[in-house]
CSV table of C-alpha atoms in Angstrom, one decimal:
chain,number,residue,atom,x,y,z
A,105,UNK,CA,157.0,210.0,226.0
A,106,UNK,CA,155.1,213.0,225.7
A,107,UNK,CA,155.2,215.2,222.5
A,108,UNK,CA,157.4,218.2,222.2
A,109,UNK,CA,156.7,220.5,220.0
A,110,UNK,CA,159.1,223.8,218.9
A,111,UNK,CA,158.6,226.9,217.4
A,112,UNK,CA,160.8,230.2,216.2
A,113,UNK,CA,158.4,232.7,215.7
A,114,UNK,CA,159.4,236.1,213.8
A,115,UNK,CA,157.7,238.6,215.5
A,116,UNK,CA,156.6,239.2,219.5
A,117,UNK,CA,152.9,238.9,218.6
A,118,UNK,CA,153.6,235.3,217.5
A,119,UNK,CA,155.6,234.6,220.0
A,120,UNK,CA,152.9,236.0,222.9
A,121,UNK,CA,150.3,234.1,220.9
A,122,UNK,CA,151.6,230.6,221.1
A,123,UNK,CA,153.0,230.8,224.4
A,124,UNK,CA,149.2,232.2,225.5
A,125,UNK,CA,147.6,229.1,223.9
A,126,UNK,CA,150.0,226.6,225.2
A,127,UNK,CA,149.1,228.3,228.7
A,128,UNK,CA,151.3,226.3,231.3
A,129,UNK,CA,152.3,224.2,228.7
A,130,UNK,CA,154.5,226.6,226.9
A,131,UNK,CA,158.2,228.1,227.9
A,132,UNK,CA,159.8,230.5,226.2
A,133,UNK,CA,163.7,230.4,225.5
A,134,UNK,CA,166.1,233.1,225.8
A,135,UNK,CA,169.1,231.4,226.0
A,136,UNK,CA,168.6,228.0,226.9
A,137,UNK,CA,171.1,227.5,229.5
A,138,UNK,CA,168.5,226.8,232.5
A,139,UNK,CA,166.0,225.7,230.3
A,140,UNK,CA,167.3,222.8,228.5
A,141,UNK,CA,169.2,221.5,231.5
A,142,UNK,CA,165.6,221.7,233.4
A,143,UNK,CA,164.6,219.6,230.9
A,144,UNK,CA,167.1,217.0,230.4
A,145,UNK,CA,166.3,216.3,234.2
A,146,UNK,CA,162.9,216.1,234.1
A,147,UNK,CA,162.4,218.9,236.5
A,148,UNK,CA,160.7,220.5,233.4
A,149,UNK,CA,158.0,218.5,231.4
A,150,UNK,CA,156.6,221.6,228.9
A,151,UNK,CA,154.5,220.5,225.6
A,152,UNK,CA,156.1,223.2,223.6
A,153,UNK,CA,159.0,226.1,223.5
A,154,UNK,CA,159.0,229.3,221.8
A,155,UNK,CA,162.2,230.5,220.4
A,156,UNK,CA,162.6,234.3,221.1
A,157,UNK,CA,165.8,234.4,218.7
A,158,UNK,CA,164.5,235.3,215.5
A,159,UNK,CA,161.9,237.9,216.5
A,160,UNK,CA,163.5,241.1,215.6
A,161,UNK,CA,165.9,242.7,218.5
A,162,UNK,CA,165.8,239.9,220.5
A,163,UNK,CA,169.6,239.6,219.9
A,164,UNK,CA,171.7,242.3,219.9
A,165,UNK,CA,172.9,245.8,222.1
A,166,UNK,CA,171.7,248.5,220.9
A,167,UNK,CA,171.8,252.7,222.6
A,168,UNK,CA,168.5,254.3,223.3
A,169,UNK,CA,167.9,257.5,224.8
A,170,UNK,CA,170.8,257.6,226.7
A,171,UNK,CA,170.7,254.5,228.1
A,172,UNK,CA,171.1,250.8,226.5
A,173,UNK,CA,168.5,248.2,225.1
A,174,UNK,CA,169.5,244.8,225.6
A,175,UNK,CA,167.6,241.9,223.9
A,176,UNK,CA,166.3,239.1,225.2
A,177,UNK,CA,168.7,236.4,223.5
A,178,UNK,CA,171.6,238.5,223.7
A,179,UNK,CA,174.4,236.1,225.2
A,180,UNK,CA,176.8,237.3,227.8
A,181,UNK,CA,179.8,236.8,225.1
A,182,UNK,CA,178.6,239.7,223.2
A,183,UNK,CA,177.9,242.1,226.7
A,184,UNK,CA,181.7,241.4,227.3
A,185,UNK,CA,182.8,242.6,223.9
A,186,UNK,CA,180.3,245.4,223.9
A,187,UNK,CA,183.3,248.8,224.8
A,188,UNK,CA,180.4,251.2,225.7
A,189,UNK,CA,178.5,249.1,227.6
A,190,UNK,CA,181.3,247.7,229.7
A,191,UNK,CA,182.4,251.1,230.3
A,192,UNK,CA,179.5,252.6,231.1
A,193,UNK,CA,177.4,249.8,233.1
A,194,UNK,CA,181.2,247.0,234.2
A,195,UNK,CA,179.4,245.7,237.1
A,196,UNK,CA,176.1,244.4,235.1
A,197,UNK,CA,178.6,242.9,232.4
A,198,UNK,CA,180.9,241.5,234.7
A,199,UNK,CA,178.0,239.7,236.7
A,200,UNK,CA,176.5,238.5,233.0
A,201,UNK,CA,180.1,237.3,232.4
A,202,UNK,CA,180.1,234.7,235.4
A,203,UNK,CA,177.1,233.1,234.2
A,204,UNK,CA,178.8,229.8,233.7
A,205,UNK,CA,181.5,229.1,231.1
A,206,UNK,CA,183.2,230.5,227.9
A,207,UNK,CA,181.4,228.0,226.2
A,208,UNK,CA,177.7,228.6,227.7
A,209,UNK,CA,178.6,232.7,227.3
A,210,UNK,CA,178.0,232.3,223.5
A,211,UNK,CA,174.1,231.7,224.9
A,212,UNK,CA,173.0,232.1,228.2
A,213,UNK,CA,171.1,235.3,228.3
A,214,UNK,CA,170.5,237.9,231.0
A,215,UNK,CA,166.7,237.6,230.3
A,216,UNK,CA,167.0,234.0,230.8
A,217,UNK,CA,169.1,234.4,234.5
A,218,UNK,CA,166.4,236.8,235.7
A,219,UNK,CA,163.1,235.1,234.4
A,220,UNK,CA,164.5,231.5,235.9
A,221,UNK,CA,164.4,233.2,238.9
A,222,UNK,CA,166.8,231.6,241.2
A,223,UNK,CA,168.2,233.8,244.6
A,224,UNK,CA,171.5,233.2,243.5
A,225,UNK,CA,171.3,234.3,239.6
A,226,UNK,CA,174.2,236.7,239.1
A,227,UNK,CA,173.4,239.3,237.3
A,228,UNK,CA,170.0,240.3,239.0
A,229,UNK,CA,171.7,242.2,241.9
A,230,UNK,CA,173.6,244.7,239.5
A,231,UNK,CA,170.2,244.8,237.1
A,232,UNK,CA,168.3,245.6,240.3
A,233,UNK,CA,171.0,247.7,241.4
A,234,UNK,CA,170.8,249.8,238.0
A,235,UNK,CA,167.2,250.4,238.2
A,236,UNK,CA,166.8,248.3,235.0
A,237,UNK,CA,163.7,247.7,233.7
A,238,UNK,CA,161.9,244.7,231.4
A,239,UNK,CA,159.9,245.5,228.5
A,240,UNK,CA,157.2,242.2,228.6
A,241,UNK,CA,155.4,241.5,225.3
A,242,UNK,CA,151.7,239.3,226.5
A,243,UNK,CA,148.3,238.7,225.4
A,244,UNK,CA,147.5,242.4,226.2
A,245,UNK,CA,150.2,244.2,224.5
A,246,UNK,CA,153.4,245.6,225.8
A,247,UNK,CA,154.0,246.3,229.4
A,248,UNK,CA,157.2,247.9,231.3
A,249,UNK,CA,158.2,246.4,234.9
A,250,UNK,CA,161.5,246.5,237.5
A,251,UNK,CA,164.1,243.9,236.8
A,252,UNK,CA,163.9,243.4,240.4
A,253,UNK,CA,160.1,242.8,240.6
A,254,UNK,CA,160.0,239.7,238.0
A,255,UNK,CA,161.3,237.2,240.9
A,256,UNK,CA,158.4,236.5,243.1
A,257,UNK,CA,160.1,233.6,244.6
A,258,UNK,CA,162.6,231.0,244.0
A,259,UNK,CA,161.3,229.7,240.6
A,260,UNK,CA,158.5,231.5,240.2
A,261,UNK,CA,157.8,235.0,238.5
A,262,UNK,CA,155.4,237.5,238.2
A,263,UNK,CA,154.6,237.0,234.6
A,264,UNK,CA,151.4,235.6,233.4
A,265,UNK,CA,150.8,232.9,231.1
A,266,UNK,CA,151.6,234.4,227.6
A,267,UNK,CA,154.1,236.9,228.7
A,268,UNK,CA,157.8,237.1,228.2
A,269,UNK,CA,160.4,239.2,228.7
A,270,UNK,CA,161.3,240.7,225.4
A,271,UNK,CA,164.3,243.8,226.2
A,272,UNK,CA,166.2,244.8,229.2
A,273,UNK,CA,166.6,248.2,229.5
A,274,UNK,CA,169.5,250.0,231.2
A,275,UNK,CA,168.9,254.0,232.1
A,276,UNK,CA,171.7,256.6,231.3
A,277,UNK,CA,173.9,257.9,233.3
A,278,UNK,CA,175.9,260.9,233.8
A,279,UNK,CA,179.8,261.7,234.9
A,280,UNK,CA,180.9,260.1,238.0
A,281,UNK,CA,178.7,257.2,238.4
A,282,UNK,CA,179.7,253.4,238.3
A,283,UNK,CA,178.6,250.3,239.8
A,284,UNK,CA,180.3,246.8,240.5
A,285,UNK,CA,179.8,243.3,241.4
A,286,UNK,CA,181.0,240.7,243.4
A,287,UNK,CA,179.8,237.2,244.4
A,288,UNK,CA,181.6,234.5,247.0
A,289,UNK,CA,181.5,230.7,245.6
A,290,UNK,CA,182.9,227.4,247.2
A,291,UNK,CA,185.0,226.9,243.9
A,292,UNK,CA,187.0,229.2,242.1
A,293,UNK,CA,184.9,228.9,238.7
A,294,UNK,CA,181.7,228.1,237.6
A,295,UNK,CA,179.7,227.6,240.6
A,296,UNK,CA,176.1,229.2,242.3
A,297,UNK,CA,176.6,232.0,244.4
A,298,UNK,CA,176.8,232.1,248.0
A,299,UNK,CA,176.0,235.6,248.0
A,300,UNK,CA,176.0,238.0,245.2
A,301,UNK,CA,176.3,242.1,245.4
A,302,UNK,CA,175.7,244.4,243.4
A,303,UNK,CA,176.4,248.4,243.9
A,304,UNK,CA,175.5,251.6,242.1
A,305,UNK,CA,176.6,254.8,243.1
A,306,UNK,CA,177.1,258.6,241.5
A,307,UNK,CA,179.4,260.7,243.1
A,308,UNK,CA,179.1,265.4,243.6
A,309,UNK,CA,181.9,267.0,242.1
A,310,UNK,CA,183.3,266.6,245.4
A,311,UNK,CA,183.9,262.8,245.4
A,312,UNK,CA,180.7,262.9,248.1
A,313,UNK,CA,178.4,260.1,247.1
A,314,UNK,CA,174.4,261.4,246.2
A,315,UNK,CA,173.2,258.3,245.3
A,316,UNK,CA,173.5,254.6,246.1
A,317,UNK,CA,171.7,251.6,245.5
A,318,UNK,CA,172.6,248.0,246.8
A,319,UNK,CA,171.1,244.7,246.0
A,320,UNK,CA,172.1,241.3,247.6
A,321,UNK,CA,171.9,238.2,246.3
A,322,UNK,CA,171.5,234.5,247.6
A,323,UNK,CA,170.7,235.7,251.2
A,324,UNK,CA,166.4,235.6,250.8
A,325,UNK,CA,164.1,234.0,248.5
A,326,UNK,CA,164.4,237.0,245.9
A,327,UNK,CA,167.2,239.6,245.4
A,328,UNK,CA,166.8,242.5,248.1
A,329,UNK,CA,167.3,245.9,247.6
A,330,UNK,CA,168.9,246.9,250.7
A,331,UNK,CA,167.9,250.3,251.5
A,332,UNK,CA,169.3,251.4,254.7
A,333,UNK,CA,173.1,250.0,253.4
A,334,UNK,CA,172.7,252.6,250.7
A,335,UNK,CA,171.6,255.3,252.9
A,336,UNK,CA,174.9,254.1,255.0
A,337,UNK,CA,176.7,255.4,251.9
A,338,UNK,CA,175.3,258.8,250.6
A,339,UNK,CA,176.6,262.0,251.9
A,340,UNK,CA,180.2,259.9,252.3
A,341,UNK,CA,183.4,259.3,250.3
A,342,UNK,CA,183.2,255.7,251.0
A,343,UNK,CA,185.3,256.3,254.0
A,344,UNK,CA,185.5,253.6,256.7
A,345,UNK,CA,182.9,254.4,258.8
A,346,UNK,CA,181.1,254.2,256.1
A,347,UNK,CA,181.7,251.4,254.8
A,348,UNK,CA,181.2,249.8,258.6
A,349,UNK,CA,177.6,251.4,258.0
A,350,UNK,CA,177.1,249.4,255.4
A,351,UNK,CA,178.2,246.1,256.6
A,352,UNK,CA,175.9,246.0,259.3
A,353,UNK,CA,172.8,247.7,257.5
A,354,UNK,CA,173.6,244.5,254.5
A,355,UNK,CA,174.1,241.9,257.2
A,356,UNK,CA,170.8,243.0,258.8
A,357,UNK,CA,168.2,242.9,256.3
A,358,UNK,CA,169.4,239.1,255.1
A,359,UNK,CA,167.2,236.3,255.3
A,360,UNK,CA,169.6,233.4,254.2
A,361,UNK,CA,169.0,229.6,254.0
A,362,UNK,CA,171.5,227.4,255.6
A,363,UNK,CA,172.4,224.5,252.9
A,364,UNK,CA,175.3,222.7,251.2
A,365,UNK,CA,177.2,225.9,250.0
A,366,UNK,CA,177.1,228.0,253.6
A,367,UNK,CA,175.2,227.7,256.9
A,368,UNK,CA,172.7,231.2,257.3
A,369,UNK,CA,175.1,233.0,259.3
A,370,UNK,CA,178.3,232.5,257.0
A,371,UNK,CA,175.8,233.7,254.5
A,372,UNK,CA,175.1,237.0,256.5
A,373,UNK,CA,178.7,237.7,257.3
A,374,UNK,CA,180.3,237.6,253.7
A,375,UNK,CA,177.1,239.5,252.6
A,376,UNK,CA,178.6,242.5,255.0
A,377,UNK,CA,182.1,241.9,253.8
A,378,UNK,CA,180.8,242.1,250.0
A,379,UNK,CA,179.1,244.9,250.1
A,380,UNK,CA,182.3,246.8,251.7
A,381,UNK,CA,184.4,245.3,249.2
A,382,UNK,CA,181.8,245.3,246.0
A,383,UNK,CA,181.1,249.5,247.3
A,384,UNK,CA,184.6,250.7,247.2
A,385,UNK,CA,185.2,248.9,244.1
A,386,UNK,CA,182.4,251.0,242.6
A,387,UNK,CA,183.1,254.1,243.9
A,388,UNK,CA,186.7,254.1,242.4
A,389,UNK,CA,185.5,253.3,239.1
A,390,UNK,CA,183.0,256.3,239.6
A,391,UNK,CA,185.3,258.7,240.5
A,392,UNK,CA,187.3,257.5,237.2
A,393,UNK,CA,184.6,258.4,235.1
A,394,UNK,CA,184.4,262.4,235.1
């Protein structure tokens, strides 16, 4: 058996070091959710983790600016007890909140979901969705980078070796704005998504959507920011040609697999459905929030 070796570091520096000398060797952990699963299969055979929990920040919710810093190790239990951010952001908490069960929400991470890069992770699409971004701690110092441009494929990421991601970060937002998620699964709990979407819009005075964003899940190798569905939206109230718009624009740009869960075209059509669904969900709660 090969050796395993562990470390907690106390600071990000420490934590970029070792995972920079361990080179492919290393993993960092988050959560642990993915990772120690990946490992009690095999699937993962690393000769040493790096604990992100004890570096200052790395667990815990804090407001910024406007907007909301979310830690690395943060576990989805504490997004769901978290008032302001459920109010403000419901569709990113809801999505961290169907990251498996009660049990793994007092670990698994948001960090972890997006940097194990699966098509399917839940709370990508609203993180995308949001305009979120990652603060990354490497070898070179601190860089900032899209929540939606750390999937490069299914497993794989676009950080290099001694790089993790250390805070998401959520921009403000102003009255009559909201977003919302929804995902389709072949059981009623705890299983990978079909497809995922997530929806943020912001609303004129008027109830007339100015801005939309929509990101699908589970229908391509990476979570796709589907442009021409939110264009389908803005200048609307969300009405039903609209929302038509929208169906077709979200079932156009998918590029699904067919495998155990749904065939490619099932896939395609409940991605259309979603969005409908996931968009007037959203622009309720926006019109709420004055």
């Amino acid at each position: 058996m090969s050796q395993l070796d562990y470390l907690a570091p106390t600071s990000a520096d420490e934590a970029s070091r070792a995972l920079a000398a361990a080179g492919a060797a290393g993993r960092p952990l988050s959560g642990g959710t993915d990772l120690l699963v990946q490992l009690r299969a095999g699937r993962l055979k690393p000769g040493l983790i790096v604990d992100l929990k004890k570096i200052p920040g790395a667990i815990g919710i804090r407001e910024q600016d406007g907007g909301f810093v979310i830690g690395a190790s943060t576990p989805g239990a504490m997004l769901g007890e978290h008032a302001s951010l459920s109010r403000v952001w419901p569709g990113v908490v809801e999505a961290a909140n169907l990251i498996g069960s009660t049990q793994i929400q007092g670990r698994a991470s948001m960090a972890g979901n997006l940097c194990n890069a699966s098509p399917a992770a839940d709370s990508v699409p609203p993180l995308v969705a949001a305009r979120a971004t990652c603060v990354i701690v490497g070898p070179s110092g601190r860089r900032t980078a899209s929540a939606g441009s750390i999937a490069v494929g299914p497993g794989r990421t676009s950080l290099q070796p001694g790089e993790f991601v250390l805070e998401i970060h959520l921009p403000p937002r102003g009255p009559r704005a909201a977003d919302a998620y929804l995902r389709s699964i072949p059981r009623t709990e705890m299983d990978i998504a079909v497809v995922g979407v997530g929806v943020n819009l912001t609303l004129d005075v008027d109830g007339v959507i100015t801005h939309a964003r929509v990101a699908l899940g589970a229908v391509g190798p990476t979570v796709i920011l589907a442009d021409d569905a939110a264009a389908a939206l803005i200048g609307t109230r969300a009405d039903d040609v609209a929302l038509a718009r929208l169906d077709e624009a979200a079932r156009a740009i998918c590029r699904p697999i067919s495998d155990k869960r749904g065939t490619a075209d099932f896939r395609t059509k409940i991605a259309g459905v979603l969005a409908r669904r996931v968009a007037s969900i959203a622009y309720g709660r926006a019109k709420d929030r004055i």
